[in-house]
mmCIF file of C-alpha atoms in Angstrom:
data_model
loop_
_atom_site.group_PDB
_atom_site.id
_atom_site.type_symbol
_atom_site.label_atom_id
_atom_site.label_comp_id
_atom_site.label_asym_id
_atom_site.label_seq_id
_atom_site.Cartn_x
_atom_site.Cartn_y
_atom_site.Cartn_z
ATOM 1 C CA UNK A 1 177.209 146.058 96.912
ATOM 2 C CA UNK A 2 178.343 149.519 97.555
ATOM 3 C CA UNK A 3 179.928 150.341 101.250
ATOM 4 C CA UNK A 4 180.064 153.691 102.344
ATOM 5 C CA UNK A 5 183.448 154.923 102.933
ATOM 6 C CA UNK A 6 184.957 154.338 106.545
ATOM 7 C CA UNK A 7 182.052 151.478 107.001
ATOM 8 C CA UNK A 8 183.182 148.009 108.045
ATOM 9 C CA UNK A 9 182.017 145.194 105.716
ATOM 10 C CA UNK A 10 180.771 142.901 108.142
ATOM 11 C CA UNK A 11 177.911 141.357 106.319
ATOM 12 C CA UNK A 12 174.819 140.004 108.058
ATOM 13 C CA UNK A 13 174.965 139.214 111.493
ATOM 14 C CA UNK A 14 172.209 137.305 113.507
ATOM 15 C CA UNK A 15 173.049 139.681 116.596
ATOM 16 C CA UNK A 16 171.274 142.531 114.591
ATOM 17 C CA UNK A 17 167.831 140.739 114.287
ATOM 18 C CA UNK A 18 166.817 142.068 117.578
ATOM 19 C CA UNK A 19 167.438 145.626 116.432
ATOM 20 C CA UNK A 20 165.935 145.209 112.858
ATOM 21 C CA UNK A 21 162.642 143.703 114.373
ATOM 22 C CA UNK A 22 162.350 146.546 117.033
ATOM 23 C CA UNK A 23 162.826 149.316 114.220
ATOM 24 C CA UNK A 24 160.060 147.664 112.178
ATOM 25 C CA UNK A 25 157.874 147.349 115.035
ATOM 26 C CA UNK A 26 158.279 150.941 115.806
ATOM 27 C CA UNK A 27 157.712 152.031 112.017
ATOM 28 C CA UNK A 28 154.683 149.700 111.584
ATOM 29 C CA UNK A 29 153.413 151.031 115.082
ATOM 30 C CA UNK A 30 153.453 154.429 113.662
ATOM 31 C CA UNK A 31 151.971 153.816 110.469
ATOM 32 C CA UNK A 32 149.158 151.721 112.241
ATOM 33 C CA UNK A 33 148.474 154.948 114.289
ATOM 34 C CA UNK A 34 148.619 157.599 111.623
ATOM 35 C CA UNK A 35 146.662 155.947 108.853
ATOM 36 C CA UNK A 36 143.161 156.109 110.543
ATOM 37 C CA UNK A 37 144.038 159.447 112.125
ATOM 38 C CA UNK A 38 145.134 161.259 109.063
ATOM 39 C CA UNK A 39 141.594 159.929 107.245
ATOM 40 C CA UNK A 40 139.872 161.103 110.158
ATOM 41 C CA UNK A 41 141.240 164.599 109.958
ATOM 42 C CA UNK A 42 139.887 164.915 106.183
ATOM 43 C CA UNK A 43 136.350 164.489 107.420
ATOM 44 C CA UNK A 44 134.564 167.784 107.289
ATOM 45 C CA UNK A 45 131.394 169.265 108.311
ATOM 46 C CA UNK A 46 128.876 170.632 105.795
ATOM 47 C CA UNK A 47 129.357 174.270 107.040
ATOM 48 C CA UNK A 48 132.907 174.384 106.434
ATOM 49 C CA UNK A 49 133.068 173.526 102.784
ATOM 50 C CA UNK A 50 134.053 176.310 100.026
ATOM 51 C CA UNK A 51 131.371 176.696 97.296
ATOM 52 C CA UNK A 52 132.340 177.111 93.700
ATOM 53 C CA UNK A 53 130.243 177.869 90.743
ATOM 54 C CA UNK A 54 131.471 178.281 87.118
ATOM 55 C CA UNK A 55 131.731 176.538 83.735
ATOM 56 C CA UNK A 56 133.861 173.416 82.900
ATOM 57 C CA UNK A 57 136.861 174.275 80.685
ATOM 58 C CA UNK A 58 137.512 170.785 79.541
ATOM 59 C CA UNK A 59 135.992 167.396 80.063
ATOM 60 C CA UNK A 60 137.201 165.599 83.240
ATOM 61 C CA UNK A 61 139.915 163.339 83.266
ATOM 62 C CA UNK A 62 141.362 160.690 85.701
ATOM 63 C CA UNK A 63 144.230 161.598 87.816
ATOM 64 C CA UNK A 64 147.221 159.200 88.299
ATOM 65 C CA UNK A 65 145.970 158.737 91.714
ATOM 66 C CA UNK A 66 142.844 157.414 90.828
ATOM 67 C CA UNK A 67 140.870 160.760 91.322
ATOM 68 C CA UNK A 68 138.745 162.436 88.748
ATOM 69 C CA UNK A 69 139.871 166.011 88.046
ATOM 70 C CA UNK A 70 137.435 168.896 86.654
ATOM 71 C CA UNK A 71 138.860 171.840 85.663
ATOM 72 C CA UNK A 72 136.334 174.780 86.311
ATOM 73 C CA UNK A 73 136.642 178.376 85.452
ATOM 74 C CA UNK A 74 135.083 180.452 88.258
ATOM 75 C CA UNK A 75 134.862 184.279 88.830
ATOM 76 C CA UNK A 76 138.309 184.200 90.804
ATOM 77 C CA UNK A 77 140.097 182.011 88.239
ATOM 78 C CA UNK A 78 140.379 178.609 87.338
ATOM 79 C CA UNK A 79 140.364 175.590 89.921
ATOM 80 C CA UNK A 80 140.978 172.103 89.686
ATOM 81 C CA UNK A 81 138.134 170.081 91.667
ATOM 82 C CA UNK A 82 138.653 166.377 92.639
ATOM 83 C CA UNK A 83 136.427 163.737 92.980
ATOM 84 C CA UNK A 84 137.314 160.624 94.988
ATOM 85 C CA UNK A 85 134.020 158.789 95.017
ATOM 86 C CA UNK A 86 133.659 156.940 91.763
ATOM 87 C CA UNK A 87 129.936 155.902 92.355
ATOM 88 C CA UNK A 88 128.922 158.649 90.039
ATOM 89 C CA UNK A 89 131.450 158.064 87.433
ATOM 90 C CA UNK A 90 129.581 158.241 84.300
ATOM 91 C CA UNK A 91 127.584 161.250 85.225
ATOM 92 C CA UNK A 92 130.897 163.149 86.044
ATOM 93 C CA UNK A 93 132.737 162.049 82.940
ATOM 94 C CA UNK A 94 129.979 163.090 80.505
ATOM 95 C CA UNK A 95 130.398 166.579 81.659
ATOM 96 C CA UNK A 96 131.414 168.605 78.598
ATOM 97 C CA UNK A 97 133.540 172.007 78.232
ATOM 98 C CA UNK A 98 130.949 174.806 78.882
ATOM 99 C CA UNK A 99 128.634 173.114 81.188
ATOM 100 C CA UNK A 100 127.735 174.952 84.334
ATOM 101 C CA UNK A 101 128.347 173.436 87.597
ATOM 102 C CA UNK A 102 128.359 174.169 91.243
ATOM 103 C CA UNK A 103 130.325 172.603 93.761
ATOM 104 C CA UNK A 104 131.150 172.553 97.631
ATOM 105 C CA UNK A 105 134.646 171.377 98.170
ATOM 106 C CA UNK A 106 137.184 171.016 100.924
ATOM 107 C CA UNK A 107 140.657 172.441 100.699
ATOM 108 C CA UNK A 108 143.409 169.889 101.143
ATOM 109 C CA UNK A 109 147.171 170.656 100.699
ATOM 110 C CA UNK A 110 146.079 173.378 98.078
ATOM 111 C CA UNK A 111 143.696 171.109 96.146
ATOM 112 C CA UNK A 112 139.940 171.178 96.352
ATOM 113 C CA UNK A 113 138.200 167.766 97.075
ATOM 114 C CA UNK A 114 134.406 167.750 95.886
ATOM 115 C CA UNK A 115 132.020 166.915 98.618
ATOM 116 C CA UNK A 116 128.817 168.038 96.513
ATOM 117 C CA UNK A 117 128.517 168.434 93.037
ATOM 118 C CA UNK A 118 125.666 169.786 90.715
ATOM 119 C CA UNK A 119 125.105 170.061 87.212
ATOM 120 C CA UNK A 120 122.591 172.771 85.889
ATOM 121 C CA UNK A 121 120.919 172.447 89.233
ATOM 122 C CA UNK A 122 120.810 168.602 89.074
ATOM 123 C CA UNK A 123 122.850 166.795 92.131
ATOM 124 C CA UNK A 124 125.448 164.462 90.591
ATOM 125 C CA UNK A 125 127.180 164.045 94.068
ATOM 126 C CA UNK A 126 125.610 164.976 97.255
ATOM 127 C CA UNK A 127 127.285 165.721 100.619
ATOM 128 C CA UNK A 128 125.685 162.545 102.197
ATOM 129 C CA UNK A 129 126.887 160.411 99.509
ATOM 130 C CA UNK A 130 130.485 161.727 100.045
ATOM 131 C CA UNK A 131 129.982 161.614 103.670
ATOM 132 C CA UNK A 132 129.032 157.737 103.611
ATOM 133 C CA UNK A 133 131.817 157.026 100.998
ATOM 134 C CA UNK A 134 134.421 158.656 103.580
ATOM 135 C CA UNK A 135 133.116 156.837 106.568
ATOM 136 C CA UNK A 136 133.433 153.436 104.530
ATOM 137 C CA UNK A 137 137.030 154.442 103.636
ATOM 138 C CA UNK A 138 137.572 155.279 107.307
ATOM 139 C CA UNK A 139 136.194 152.205 108.290
ATOM 140 C CA UNK A 140 138.670 150.229 106.051
ATOM 141 C CA UNK A 141 141.660 151.872 107.009
ATOM 142 C CA UNK A 142 140.755 151.384 110.524
ATOM 143 C CA UNK A 143 140.544 147.527 109.957
ATOM 144 C CA UNK A 144 143.920 147.750 107.972
ATOM 145 C CA UNK A 145 145.637 149.476 110.696
ATOM 146 C CA UNK A 146 144.527 146.907 113.111
ATOM 147 C CA UNK A 147 146.234 144.485 111.136
ATOM 148 C CA UNK A 148 149.336 146.399 110.678
ATOM 149 C CA UNK A 149 149.242 147.154 114.392
ATOM 150 C CA UNK A 150 148.956 143.489 115.030
ATOM 151 C CA UNK A 151 151.908 142.786 112.770
ATOM 152 C CA UNK A 152 154.037 145.538 114.653
ATOM 153 C CA UNK A 153 153.418 143.938 117.989
ATOM 154 C CA UNK A 154 154.645 140.455 116.495
ATOM 155 C CA UNK A 155 157.586 142.169 115.519
ATOM 156 C CA UNK A 156 157.985 143.764 118.953
ATOM 157 C CA UNK A 157 157.696 140.367 120.604
ATOM 158 C CA UNK A 158 160.208 138.781 118.255
ATOM 159 C CA UNK A 159 162.544 141.845 118.861
ATOM 160 C CA UNK A 160 162.208 141.074 122.842
ATOM 161 C CA UNK A 161 162.527 137.288 122.347
ATOM 162 C CA UNK A 162 165.716 137.578 120.246
ATOM 163 C CA UNK A 163 167.139 140.415 122.682
ATOM 164 C CA UNK A 164 166.697 137.786 125.449
ATOM 165 C CA UNK A 165 168.508 135.092 123.266
ATOM 166 C CA UNK A 166 171.448 137.104 122.052
ATOM 167 C CA UNK A 167 171.702 139.279 124.995
ATOM 168 C CA UNK A 168 172.461 142.274 122.879
ATOM 169 C CA UNK A 169 170.157 144.596 120.811
ATOM 170 C CA UNK A 170 172.936 144.580 118.174
ATOM 171 C CA UNK A 171 176.301 143.505 117.225
ATOM 172 C CA UNK A 172 178.704 145.729 119.180
ATOM 173 C CA UNK A 173 181.263 147.802 116.958
ATOM 174 C CA UNK A 174 184.649 148.033 118.333
ATOM 175 C CA UNK A 175 186.312 151.419 118.403
ATOM 176 C CA UNK A 176 189.760 152.432 118.258
ATOM 177 C CA UNK A 177 191.276 155.259 120.350
ATOM 178 C CA UNK A 178 190.637 157.798 117.685
ATOM 179 C CA UNK A 179 186.804 156.663 117.513
ATOM 180 C CA UNK A 180 187.127 154.935 114.153
ATOM 181 C CA UNK A 181 185.585 151.580 113.943
ATOM 182 C CA UNK A 182 188.071 148.355 114.092
ATOM 183 C CA UNK A 183 187.437 145.802 111.662
ATOM 184 C CA UNK A 184 188.352 142.694 113.113
ATOM 185 C CA UNK A 185 190.320 140.351 110.905
ATOM 186 C CA UNK A 186 188.816 137.421 109.214
ATOM 187 C CA UNK A 187 189.702 133.873 110.747
ATOM 188 C CA UNK A 188 192.242 132.226 108.496
ATOM 189 C CA UNK A 189 191.867 128.557 109.645
#
């Protein structure tokens, strides 16, 4: 185990358990709050979508994140359009280079996520389908967030109980006059 220069080699101490559980409770609490909130921010109204029309440059591929990536050449240049909902996987994967598609997509962090996709006027992915998919994902995220919040509250209770038991949040570090930590000598008994 590598120890940073100047850090005391104290190893594990049960006196540090209250602080560890408190930090874990705070982190899990933030995750429980931010997960469903971030998903809800990605919900979009139908009128806020950007329109794309053009030809597919190459066959769609699967992204490492589980997204289907469609490269489309439009009048303002090539764009990568991403599909998250796999319910129409076969129709999307069957797109070939040169096929004409229209799409309405939402811009998220510089990428365009498809909310509606049409191939030669035939709807492959409708706004309603994608909206229902997003609502299902939001409900799943909310359920997960509730469980993470429950775990965070258990860690918080454990931190408070351990704090009451030990009387401190963590093992105190003795400091010398110059501010450097004093490493207590090991018992030689």
